[in-house]
Amino acid sequence: MNLEFLLERFGQSARTQEIANKILLPNPQRISCDHVAGSFASFLFSALYKKEELSGHNHLFILEDAEEAAYFHNDIENLIDPIDLFYFPTSFKSNKNFKVQSSSHVMLRTEMLTRFAAGGNKKIVITYPEALIEKVVQAKTLSGHIILIKVNDRLDTDALMARLVGLGFERTDFVYEPGQFAMRGGIFDIYSFGNEKPYRVELFGQDVDSIRIFDPETQLSERKLLQVSIIPNADGVFEETDKIPFFDFVPSNTIVYSSNWQLFLDRYQDHEDNLNLFLERKDDVAAVRDSDEKISELTINDFTPYVEMEKKLDDFTLVELSHASSLPRANHVLRFDVKPQPSFNRQFELLIKDLKSHEAARHQIYIFAENPKQLERLYSIFSDLKAEINFVPIAKSLHSGFVDNENGIVVYTDHQIFERYHKFSIKNGYSKKQNLTLKELTTLSVGDYVTHIDHGIGKFGGLQKIQVEGKTQEAIKL
């Protein structure tokens, strides 16, 4: 309730309404909002997103780099938790190696592209410059290559496997990473690029008897489904003619935001320079990969040149939320009075003095903490120091505090007060785990020596089916 009230205050702000009105003007607008600090941009964006008059728009926010994008994504997730919120990374493992793709990044990109291809509004994409240089598959092409499987369908497994191979999937004994499928008796396992975990299709003859999501590490089923969509790698097997610049893919009703417009343009150009340098010497770059990586063979035509990208931005309304305006040709400039949360160096007397000054100015004080116990700790500290501080506790994680002098709002974070590192958390579509992977398992032969973490050295005896709580599963015999 406290968070909803705070967001409502931002939504009712005259400045928020002014920005919304300018966005709705005919023709693409360029709106610069400067003197923005901390997570104020997260609150302002959340308030704009919730505006009814902007419900017919999509939103693309370009942050300075991957880390800042992840923090902003976490802020938006914690503040308003929208249904269609996507983190859109580069598909590559490194910003200077355009040969090795990250499977987890590819899955996150595929999820966003697939959902946008389905149409609709009020979608949010959080990204950074290096992710936008890669061309993406056209919406109609991507939609046309999605395979739908339903319970009670009659499945031609030979035709399905041939189609999967044509879409770049690989047949294996067991699936352990996106882009694989396996057929064992009446069990058809498929690891789609559109889901965090693989699907298990159980067949009765040629009829689909059941569909489940399962954990590739434990092989245990997690829940039943009535239908699934098998989605190929959106950055993968499609022809160059099927790919278009990113800003041709996103709908024209998309509002494009940036935290620093000039830095976005500079980083895009730097990344293009890295690309050209890589392509000049790509034959000399070793394609070493692990189980979270895929090898790609791309050409210059798979990327959008800076000059072309910059021209395409003219078709969109642009909004900059930054400390200092850098948006070129801005036709609306709004100046805020927002300061970052000060550093108190764990000196709570300074913190109390600062909060008392805000109380005297009739500012409303909010303190965010991911762990409610940290809020209790603050109450205890204030009590021990015999200080009565009236603040509103909010048990949510927030990246960075700020003081909004115009609206009389103070938002502080506990991790900045206690000077703790604040870690972002982004959903990993797929990640390599530390235990024995199925990929490693398939390379073992009966009789090979292995080391068990609890029981020491033993011999690999193959896979054996056992009953666990009435369910059959495969286990490793040592």
Short mmCIF file of C-alpha atoms in Angstrom, two decimals:
data_model
loop_
_atom_site.label_atom_id
_atom_site.label_comp_id
_atom_site.label_asym_id
_atom_site.label_seq_id
_atom_site.Cartn_x
_atom_site.Cartn_y
_atom_site.Cartn_z
CA MET A 1 0.00 0.00 0.00
CA ASN A 2 2.85 2.41 0.86
CA LEU A 3 4.51 1.76 -2.52
CA GLU A 4 1.22 2.20 -4.37
CA PHE A 5 0.69 5.55 -2.65
CA LEU A 6 4.21 6.71 -3.59
CA LEU A 7 3.72 5.68 -7.23
CA GLU A 8 0.37 7.47 -7.22
CA ARG A 9 2.11 10.68 -6.12
CA PHE A 10 4.45 10.42 -9.10
CA GLY A 11 1.52 9.66 -11.39
CA GLN A 12 -0.39 12.74 -10.20
CA SER A 13 2.64 15.02 -10.56
CA ALA A 14 2.18 17.90 -13.01
CA ARG A 15 5.58 17.11 -14.53
CA THR A 16 4.60 13.51 -15.26
CA GLN A 17 1.42 14.69 -16.96
CA GLU A 18 3.38 17.28 -18.93
CA ILE A 19 5.69 14.59 -20.34
CA ALA A 20 2.71 12.35 -21.18
CA ASN A 21 1.01 15.21 -23.02
CA LYS A 22 4.14 15.91 -25.07
CA ILE A 23 4.49 12.22 -25.97
CA LEU A 24 0.94 12.29 -27.33
CA LEU A 25 1.61 15.23 -29.65
CA PRO A 26 1.37 14.41 -33.38
CA ASN A 27 4.66 13.50 -35.10
CA PRO A 28 7.69 12.10 -33.24
CA GLN A 29 8.82 14.32 -30.36
CA ARG A 30 12.23 14.76 -28.67
CA ILE A 31 11.80 15.31 -24.93
CA SER A 32 14.78 15.94 -22.67
CA CYS A 33 14.44 15.67 -18.88
CA ASP A 34 17.61 16.66 -17.05
CA HIS A 35 18.82 16.91 -13.44
CA VAL A 36 17.54 13.36 -12.88
CA ALA A 37 19.43 11.27 -10.29
CA GLY A 38 19.33 7.87 -8.59
CA SER A 39 16.32 5.68 -9.25
CA PHE A 40 14.12 8.73 -9.87
CA ALA A 41 14.05 7.72 -13.57
CA SER A 42 12.59 4.33 -12.54
CA PHE A 43 9.72 6.02 -10.67
CA LEU A 44 9.08 8.56 -13.43
CA PHE A 45 9.06 5.84 -16.10
CA SER A 46 6.76 3.65 -13.96
CA ALA A 47 4.34 6.56 -13.56
CA LEU A 48 4.32 7.19 -17.32
CA TYR A 49 3.78 3.48 -18.03
CA LYS A 50 0.72 3.43 -15.78
CA LYS A 51 -0.87 6.45 -17.49
CA GLU A 52 -4.09 5.36 -19.17
CA GLU A 53 -3.51 7.70 -22.12
CA LEU A 54 -0.21 5.91 -22.90
CA SER A 55 -1.67 2.40 -22.77
CA GLY A 56 -1.58 2.18 -26.56
CA HIS A 57 2.22 2.45 -26.62
CA ASN A 58 5.19 0.12 -26.20
CA HIS A 59 8.31 1.26 -24.36
CA LEU A 60 12.01 0.74 -25.12
CA PHE A 61 14.55 1.96 -22.54
CA ILE A 62 18.24 2.11 -23.52
CA LEU A 63 20.63 2.22 -20.56
CA GLU A 64 24.36 2.95 -20.58
CA ASP A 65 25.54 -0.68 -20.38
CA ALA A 66 24.45 -4.20 -19.49
CA GLU A 67 24.83 -3.67 -15.73
CA GLU A 68 22.82 -0.45 -15.64
CA ALA A 69 20.14 -2.12 -17.77
CA ALA A 70 19.95 -5.01 -15.30
CA TYR A 71 19.58 -2.65 -12.33
CA PHE A 72 16.88 -0.65 -14.11
CA HIS A 73 15.07 -3.88 -15.04
CA ASN A 74 15.09 -4.89 -11.36
CA ASP A 75 13.72 -1.48 -10.33
CA ILE A 76 10.80 -1.68 -12.78
CA GLU A 77 10.09 -5.27 -11.81
CA ASN A 78 9.97 -4.36 -8.10
CA LEU A 79 7.98 -1.15 -8.57
CA ILE A 80 5.19 -2.20 -10.94
CA ASP A 81 5.91 -5.84 -11.95
CA PRO A 82 4.45 -5.55 -15.48
CA ILE A 83 3.48 -8.70 -17.34
CA ASP A 84 5.44 -7.94 -20.49
CA LEU A 85 8.83 -6.81 -19.17
CA PHE A 86 11.88 -7.98 -21.12
CA TYR A 87 15.62 -7.72 -20.61
CA PHE A 88 17.18 -7.66 -24.10
CA PRO A 89 20.94 -8.43 -24.06
CA THR A 90 23.42 -8.86 -26.88
CA SER A 91 23.48 -12.45 -28.10
CA PHE A 92 27.26 -12.65 -27.71
CA LYS A 93 29.29 -13.77 -24.73
CA SER A 94 31.75 -10.90 -25.15
CA ASN A 95 31.43 -7.45 -26.68
CA LYS A 96 34.58 -8.05 -28.73
CA ASN A 97 33.95 -11.60 -29.92
CA PHE A 98 31.15 -11.83 -32.48
CA LYS A 99 31.52 -15.56 -33.01
CA VAL A 100 30.56 -17.06 -29.64
CA GLN A 101 26.92 -16.66 -28.59
CA SER A 102 25.56 -17.12 -25.07
CA SER A 103 22.61 -19.53 -24.94
CA SER A 104 21.06 -17.67 -22.01
CA HIS A 105 21.30 -14.35 -23.87
CA VAL A 106 19.82 -15.87 -27.02
CA MET A 107 16.87 -17.20 -25.03
CA LEU A 108 16.16 -13.80 -23.49
CA ARG A 109 16.33 -12.15 -26.93
CA THR A 110 14.09 -14.82 -28.46
CA GLU A 111 11.51 -14.39 -25.69
CA MET A 112 11.26 -10.65 -26.35
CA LEU A 113 11.15 -10.96 -30.14
CA THR A 114 8.50 -13.69 -30.02
CA ARG A 115 6.23 -11.72 -27.70
CA PHE A 116 6.55 -8.56 -29.78
CA ALA A 117 5.88 -10.53 -32.96
CA ALA A 118 2.55 -11.62 -31.43
CA GLY A 119 1.41 -7.97 -31.35
CA GLY A 120 -0.18 -5.92 -28.60
CA ASN A 121 0.89 -2.89 -26.55
CA LYS A 122 2.23 -1.97 -23.10
CA LYS A 123 5.38 -4.04 -23.54
CA ILE A 124 8.64 -2.86 -21.95
CA VAL A 125 12.10 -3.67 -23.29
CA ILE A 126 15.18 -2.83 -21.20
CA THR A 127 18.43 -2.92 -23.18
CA TYR A 128 21.79 -1.27 -23.88
CA PRO A 129 23.68 -0.08 -27.01
CA GLU A 130 25.62 -3.26 -27.82
CA ALA A 131 22.39 -5.29 -28.00
CA LEU A 132 20.84 -3.13 -30.72
CA ILE A 133 23.47 -3.43 -33.45
CA GLU A 134 22.42 -6.98 -34.36
CA LYS A 135 19.67 -7.36 -36.93
CA VAL A 136 16.67 -9.45 -35.87
CA VAL A 137 14.36 -11.77 -37.76
CA GLN A 138 11.17 -10.25 -39.16
CA ALA A 139 8.08 -10.74 -37.02
CA LYS A 140 6.11 -12.60 -39.70
CA THR A 141 9.07 -14.92 -40.41
CA LEU A 142 9.57 -15.72 -36.74
CA SER A 143 5.86 -16.35 -36.19
CA GLY A 144 5.78 -18.65 -39.22
CA HIS A 145 8.52 -20.88 -37.80
CA ILE A 146 6.95 -21.49 -34.38
CA ILE A 147 5.85 -25.11 -33.92
CA LEU A 148 2.71 -25.68 -31.84
CA ILE A 149 2.16 -29.06 -30.13
CA LYS A 150 -1.07 -29.84 -28.23
CA VAL A 151 -2.23 -32.75 -26.09
CA ASN A 152 -4.20 -35.28 -28.24
CA ASP A 153 -2.48 -34.04 -31.43
CA ARG A 154 -1.39 -36.71 -33.89
CA LEU A 155 2.36 -36.22 -34.31
CA ASP A 156 4.45 -37.26 -37.30
CA THR A 157 7.74 -37.53 -35.39
CA ASP A 158 9.88 -38.05 -38.50
CA ALA A 159 8.52 -34.90 -40.14
CA LEU A 160 8.84 -32.98 -36.85
CA MET A 161 12.48 -34.02 -36.38
CA ALA A 162 13.27 -33.05 -39.97
CA ARG A 163 11.69 -29.64 -39.42
CA LEU A 164 13.58 -29.13 -36.16
CA VAL A 165 16.88 -29.93 -37.88
CA GLY A 166 15.99 -27.42 -40.59
CA LEU A 167 15.48 -24.79 -37.88
CA GLY A 168 18.93 -25.43 -36.45
CA PHE A 169 18.04 -27.87 -33.65
CA GLU A 170 20.44 -30.73 -32.91
CA ARG A 171 19.47 -34.31 -32.12
CA THR A 172 21.17 -35.65 -28.98
CA ASP A 173 20.76 -38.54 -26.53
CA PHE A 174 19.63 -36.14 -23.81
CA VAL A 175 18.69 -32.46 -23.96
CA TYR A 176 20.76 -30.20 -21.74
CA GLU A 177 20.83 -26.86 -23.58
CA PRO A 178 18.52 -24.84 -25.86
CA GLY A 179 18.33 -25.98 -29.47
CA GLN A 180 18.37 -29.73 -28.80
CA PHE A 181 15.86 -32.56 -29.07
CA ALA A 182 15.97 -36.25 -28.16
CA MET A 183 13.76 -39.21 -29.04
CA ARG A 184 13.78 -42.27 -26.77
CA GLY A 185 10.94 -44.73 -27.28
CA GLY A 186 7.70 -42.87 -26.70
CA ILE A 187 9.40 -39.86 -25.11
CA PHE A 188 10.23 -36.79 -27.19
CA ASP A 189 12.28 -34.14 -25.34
CA ILE A 190 12.64 -30.66 -26.88
CA TYR A 191 14.60 -27.70 -25.50
CA SER A 192 12.95 -24.63 -27.07
CA PHE A 193 14.61 -21.21 -27.18
CA GLY A 194 11.41 -19.76 -25.78
CA ASN A 195 11.40 -21.45 -22.36
CA GLU A 196 13.78 -21.68 -19.42
CA LYS A 197 13.45 -25.47 -19.23
CA PRO A 198 12.80 -28.21 -21.82
CA TYR A 199 9.52 -29.91 -22.67
CA ARG A 200 8.84 -33.64 -22.48
CA VAL A 201 6.21 -34.88 -24.93
CA GLU A 202 4.97 -38.38 -24.06
CA LEU A 203 3.49 -40.28 -26.99
CA PHE A 204 0.97 -43.11 -27.16
CA GLY A 205 1.67 -44.41 -30.64
CA GLN A 206 1.58 -41.20 -32.66
CA ASP A 207 -0.82 -39.39 -30.33
CA VAL A 208 0.41 -36.79 -27.82
CA ASP A 209 -0.56 -38.27 -24.45
CA SER A 210 0.93 -35.57 -22.20
CA ILE A 211 3.27 -32.59 -22.21
CA ARG A 212 5.39 -31.60 -19.23
CA ILE A 213 8.11 -29.14 -18.31
CA PHE A 214 11.05 -30.96 -16.74
CA ASP A 215 14.36 -30.15 -15.10
CA PRO A 216 17.23 -31.25 -17.38
CA GLU A 217 19.52 -31.83 -14.39
CA THR A 218 17.23 -34.05 -12.30
CA GLN A 219 15.01 -35.28 -15.19
CA LEU A 220 12.03 -34.72 -12.87
CA SER A 221 8.78 -33.35 -14.28
CA GLU A 222 7.63 -30.02 -12.82
CA ARG A 223 4.16 -29.42 -14.25
CA LYS A 224 1.79 -30.50 -16.99
CA LEU A 225 0.86 -28.35 -19.97
CA LEU A 226 -1.95 -28.57 -22.51
CA GLN A 227 0.13 -27.12 -25.35
CA VAL A 228 3.61 -25.74 -26.06
CA SER A 229 5.20 -23.51 -28.67
CA ILE A 230 8.60 -24.63 -29.92
CA ILE A 231 10.57 -21.50 -30.82
CA PRO A 232 13.82 -21.56 -32.83
CA ASN A 233 16.86 -19.38 -32.21
CA ALA A 234 15.75 -15.92 -33.34
CA ASP A 235 19.40 -15.00 -33.92
CA GLY A 236 20.22 -18.25 -35.68
CA VAL A 237 19.44 -20.07 -38.91
CA PHE A 238 17.42 -17.46 -40.77
CA GLU A 239 18.63 -16.03 -44.05
CA GLU A 240 20.01 -12.49 -44.32
CA THR A 241 16.90 -11.51 -46.29
CA ASP A 242 14.75 -12.52 -43.28
CA LYS A 243 16.58 -10.11 -40.95
CA ILE A 244 15.91 -6.42 -40.43
CA PRO A 245 17.33 -3.64 -38.22
CA PHE A 246 16.04 -3.68 -34.65
CA PHE A 247 14.29 -0.33 -35.08
CA ASP A 248 12.39 -1.72 -38.07
CA PHE A 249 11.18 -4.61 -35.89
CA VAL A 250 9.73 -2.64 -32.97
CA PRO A 251 6.29 -1.10 -33.65
CA SER A 252 6.07 2.57 -34.60
CA ASN A 253 4.06 3.26 -31.42
CA THR A 254 7.14 2.51 -29.32
CA ILE A 255 8.49 5.32 -27.12
CA VAL A 256 12.30 5.20 -26.99
CA TYR A 257 13.90 6.31 -23.71
CA SER A 258 17.56 6.72 -22.83
CA SER A 259 19.50 7.46 -19.66
CA ASN A 260 22.23 9.26 -21.63
CA TRP A 261 21.61 9.84 -25.30
CA GLN A 262 25.10 10.88 -26.34
CA LEU A 263 26.67 7.96 -24.49
CA PHE A 264 24.29 5.59 -26.27
CA LEU A 265 25.36 6.93 -29.66
CA ASP A 266 29.06 6.84 -28.71
CA ARG A 267 28.90 3.26 -27.43
CA TYR A 268 27.04 2.13 -30.54
CA GLN A 269 29.79 3.59 -32.73
CA ASP A 270 32.50 2.02 -30.56
CA HIS A 271 30.77 -1.35 -30.85
CA GLU A 272 30.59 -0.98 -34.62
CA ASP A 273 34.36 -0.34 -34.61
CA ASN A 274 34.86 -3.52 -32.55
CA LEU A 275 32.74 -5.43 -35.05
CA ASN A 276 34.73 -4.23 -38.05
CA LEU A 277 38.01 -5.06 -36.31
CA PHE A 278 36.73 -8.53 -35.43
CA LEU A 279 35.56 -9.27 -38.97
CA GLU A 280 38.99 -8.32 -40.29
CA ARG A 281 40.68 -10.96 -38.15
CA LYS A 282 37.83 -13.41 -37.41
CA ASP A 283 39.69 -16.37 -38.94
CA ASP A 284 42.39 -15.90 -36.29
CA VAL A 285 39.94 -15.93 -33.37
CA ALA A 286 39.68 -19.29 -31.63
CA ALA A 287 36.08 -20.46 -31.22
CA VAL A 288 36.46 -21.99 -27.77
CA ARG A 289 33.10 -22.62 -26.14
CA ASP A 290 31.53 -24.24 -23.10
CA SER A 291 28.00 -25.54 -22.56
CA ASP A 292 26.52 -22.04 -22.31
CA GLU A 293 27.85 -21.01 -25.71
CA LYS A 294 27.11 -21.48 -29.38
CA ILE A 295 29.26 -20.73 -32.41
CA SER A 296 27.82 -18.30 -34.95
CA GLU A 297 29.11 -17.42 -38.41
CA LEU A 298 27.83 -13.91 -39.09
CA THR A 299 28.76 -11.31 -41.68
CA ILE A 300 28.63 -7.53 -41.79
CA ASN A 301 25.14 -7.81 -43.30
CA ASP A 302 23.84 -9.23 -40.01
CA PHE A 303 24.40 -5.88 -38.30
CA THR A 304 22.98 -2.37 -38.63
CA PRO A 305 25.49 0.45 -39.38
CA TYR A 306 25.45 3.45 -37.05
CA VAL A 307 24.39 5.90 -39.78
CA GLU A 308 21.37 3.76 -40.70
CA MET A 309 20.38 3.23 -37.04
CA GLU A 310 20.57 6.95 -36.23
CA LYS A 311 18.35 7.80 -39.19
CA LYS A 312 15.70 5.27 -38.11
CA LEU A 313 15.44 6.93 -34.69
CA ASP A 314 13.81 9.93 -36.39
CA ASP A 315 10.64 7.84 -36.69
CA PHE A 316 10.19 7.51 -32.93
CA THR A 317 9.37 9.78 -30.02
CA LEU A 318 12.56 10.01 -27.94
CA VAL A 319 12.67 10.73 -24.20
CA GLU A 320 15.90 11.29 -22.29
CA LEU A 321 15.95 10.94 -18.49
CA SER A 322 19.45 11.95 -17.43
CA HIS A 323 21.54 14.14 -15.16
CA ALA A 324 22.63 16.41 -18.02
CA SER A 325 20.76 16.78 -21.30
CA SER A 326 22.50 15.37 -24.39
CA LEU A 327 19.54 14.65 -26.68
CA PRO A 328 20.23 16.33 -30.04
CA ARG A 329 17.53 18.56 -31.52
CA ALA A 330 15.33 18.34 -28.41
CA ASN A 331 12.13 20.33 -28.90
CA HIS A 332 11.05 20.00 -25.23
CA VAL A 333 13.42 20.45 -22.27
CA LEU A 334 12.23 19.86 -18.69
CA ARG A 335 14.51 20.52 -15.74
CA PHE A 336 13.93 18.61 -12.50
CA ASP A 337 15.32 19.29 -9.04
CA VAL A 338 16.51 15.83 -8.02
CA LYS A 339 19.65 15.01 -6.04
CA PRO A 340 21.26 11.60 -5.45
CA GLN A 341 21.16 9.99 -2.01
CA PRO A 342 24.15 11.36 -0.06
CA SER A 343 26.83 9.11 1.41
CA PHE A 344 26.86 8.94 5.21
CA ASN A 345 29.89 6.63 5.57
CA ARG A 346 27.93 4.56 8.12
CA GLN A 347 27.83 7.58 10.45
CA PHE A 348 24.26 7.39 11.69
CA GLU A 349 24.42 10.75 13.44
CA LEU A 350 24.88 12.30 9.96
CA LEU A 351 21.99 10.23 8.63
CA ILE A 352 19.74 11.35 11.48
CA LYS A 353 20.72 14.99 10.97
CA ASP A 354 19.95 14.70 7.25
CA LEU A 355 16.57 13.05 7.83
CA LYS A 356 15.65 15.64 10.48
CA SER A 357 16.34 18.42 7.95
CA HIS A 358 13.95 16.76 5.51
CA GLU A 359 11.33 16.41 8.22
CA ALA A 360 11.69 20.14 8.95
CA ALA A 361 11.15 20.85 5.24
CA ARG A 362 7.97 18.66 5.41
CA HIS A 363 9.40 16.10 3.01
CA GLN A 364 7.93 12.61 3.04
CA ILE A 365 10.70 10.04 3.76
CA TYR A 366 10.68 6.51 2.30
CA ILE A 367 13.34 3.89 3.01
CA PHE A 368 13.58 0.83 0.76
CA ALA A 369 15.12 -2.47 1.86
CA GLU A 370 14.96 -5.87 0.20
CA ASN A 371 15.05 -7.56 3.61
CA PRO A 372 12.43 -6.36 6.15
CA LYS A 373 14.92 -7.13 8.94
CA GLN A 374 17.09 -4.29 7.69
CA LEU A 375 14.20 -1.91 8.28
CA GLU A 376 13.84 -3.27 11.81
CA ARG A 377 17.58 -2.71 12.26
CA LEU A 378 17.17 0.94 11.29
CA TYR A 379 14.35 1.40 13.77
CA SER A 380 16.58 -0.14 16.43
CA ILE A 381 19.51 2.15 15.57
CA PHE A 382 17.33 5.25 15.69
CA SER A 383 15.92 4.11 19.03
CA ASP A 384 19.39 3.48 20.51
CA LEU A 385 20.46 6.97 19.42
CA LYS A 386 17.22 8.40 20.90
CA ALA A 387 16.15 9.81 17.55
CA GLU A 388 12.52 9.84 16.46
CA ILE A 389 12.50 9.61 12.68
CA ASN A 390 9.18 9.32 10.85
CA PHE A 391 9.76 7.33 7.69
CA VAL A 392 7.71 4.98 5.56
CA PRO A 393 9.34 1.53 5.31
CA ILE A 394 9.02 -0.30 1.99
CA ALA A 395 10.28 -3.89 1.81
CA LYS A 396 11.40 -3.76 -1.82
CA SER A 397 14.78 -3.68 -3.47
CA LEU A 398 15.75 -0.43 -5.19
CA HIS A 399 19.01 0.39 -6.93
CA SER A 400 19.68 3.96 -5.86
CA GLY A 401 18.11 6.59 -3.59
CA PHE A 402 17.29 10.21 -4.40
CA VAL A 403 15.77 13.44 -3.10
CA ASP A 404 12.98 14.99 -5.20
CA ASN A 405 12.90 18.55 -3.88
CA GLU A 406 10.09 19.61 -6.21
CA ASN A 407 7.63 17.03 -4.91
CA GLY A 408 9.04 16.87 -1.36
CA ILE A 409 9.90 13.16 -1.63
CA VAL A 410 12.96 11.49 -0.08
CA VAL A 411 13.72 7.93 -1.17
CA TYR A 412 16.70 6.22 0.48
CA THR A 413 17.96 2.65 0.20
CA ASP A 414 19.29 0.57 3.07
CA HIS A 415 22.23 -0.82 1.08
CA GLN A 416 23.51 2.72 0.48
CA ILE A 417 22.98 3.66 4.14
CA PHE A 418 24.95 0.61 5.30
CA GLU A 419 27.35 0.80 2.31
CA ARG A 420 26.66 -2.74 1.12
CA TYR A 421 27.09 -3.93 -2.45
CA HIS A 422 23.74 -4.17 -4.21
CA LYS A 423 23.57 -7.08 -6.66
CA PHE A 424 21.15 -7.13 -9.54
CA SER A 425 19.26 -10.27 -10.47
CA ILE A 426 18.25 -11.11 -14.03
CA LYS A 427 16.40 -14.24 -15.05
CA ASN A 428 18.78 -16.62 -16.79
CA GLY A 429 17.06 -18.39 -19.62
CA TYR A 430 19.71 -21.08 -19.36
CA SER A 431 22.81 -21.38 -17.24
CA LYS A 432 25.47 -23.98 -16.67
CA LYS A 433 25.38 -25.55 -13.22
CA GLN A 434 28.32 -26.78 -11.17
CA ASN A 435 27.17 -30.39 -10.86
CA LEU A 436 27.63 -33.07 -13.52
CA THR A 437 25.82 -31.95 -16.68
CA LEU A 438 24.11 -34.22 -19.16
CA LYS A 439 26.59 -33.04 -21.78
CA GLU A 440 29.46 -34.31 -19.63
CA LEU A 441 27.51 -37.48 -18.83
CA THR A 442 27.16 -38.43 -22.48
CA THR A 443 30.95 -38.38 -22.88
CA LEU A 444 31.44 -41.03 -20.16
CA SER A 445 31.86 -44.72 -20.90
CA VAL A 446 31.12 -47.62 -18.53
CA GLY A 447 34.25 -48.23 -16.47
CA ASP A 448 35.48 -44.62 -16.53
CA TYR A 449 36.72 -43.31 -13.19
CA VAL A 450 34.72 -40.47 -11.65
CA THR A 451 34.80 -38.62 -8.32
CA HIS A 452 31.66 -38.33 -6.20
CA ILE A 453 31.52 -35.20 -4.04
CA ASP A 454 30.56 -37.26 -0.94
CA HIS A 455 31.81 -40.80 -1.60
CA GLY A 456 35.10 -40.25 -3.42
CA ILE A 457 36.48 -42.13 -6.44
CA GLY A 458 34.37 -44.75 -8.21
CA LYS A 459 33.66 -46.29 -11.60
CA PHE A 460 30.88 -45.09 -13.89
CA GLY A 461 28.37 -47.91 -14.31
CA GLY A 462 25.99 -46.28 -16.76
CA LEU A 463 22.41 -45.13 -16.32
CA GLN A 464 19.85 -47.15 -14.44
CA LYS A 465 16.09 -46.67 -14.06
CA ILE A 466 14.86 -46.55 -10.46
CA GLN A 467 11.57 -45.80 -8.70
CA VAL A 468 11.41 -42.58 -6.68
CA GLU A 469 8.12 -41.93 -4.88
CA GLY A 470 6.28 -44.04 -7.43
CA LYS A 471 7.89 -42.34 -10.43
CA THR A 472 10.48 -43.85 -12.76
CA GLN A 473 13.60 -41.79 -13.26
CA GLU A 474 17.12 -42.38 -14.54
CA ALA A 475 20.03 -42.35 -12.09
CA ILE A 476 23.79 -42.67 -12.44
CA LYS A 477 25.19 -45.98 -11.24
CA LEU A 478 28.63 -45.89 -9.59
#
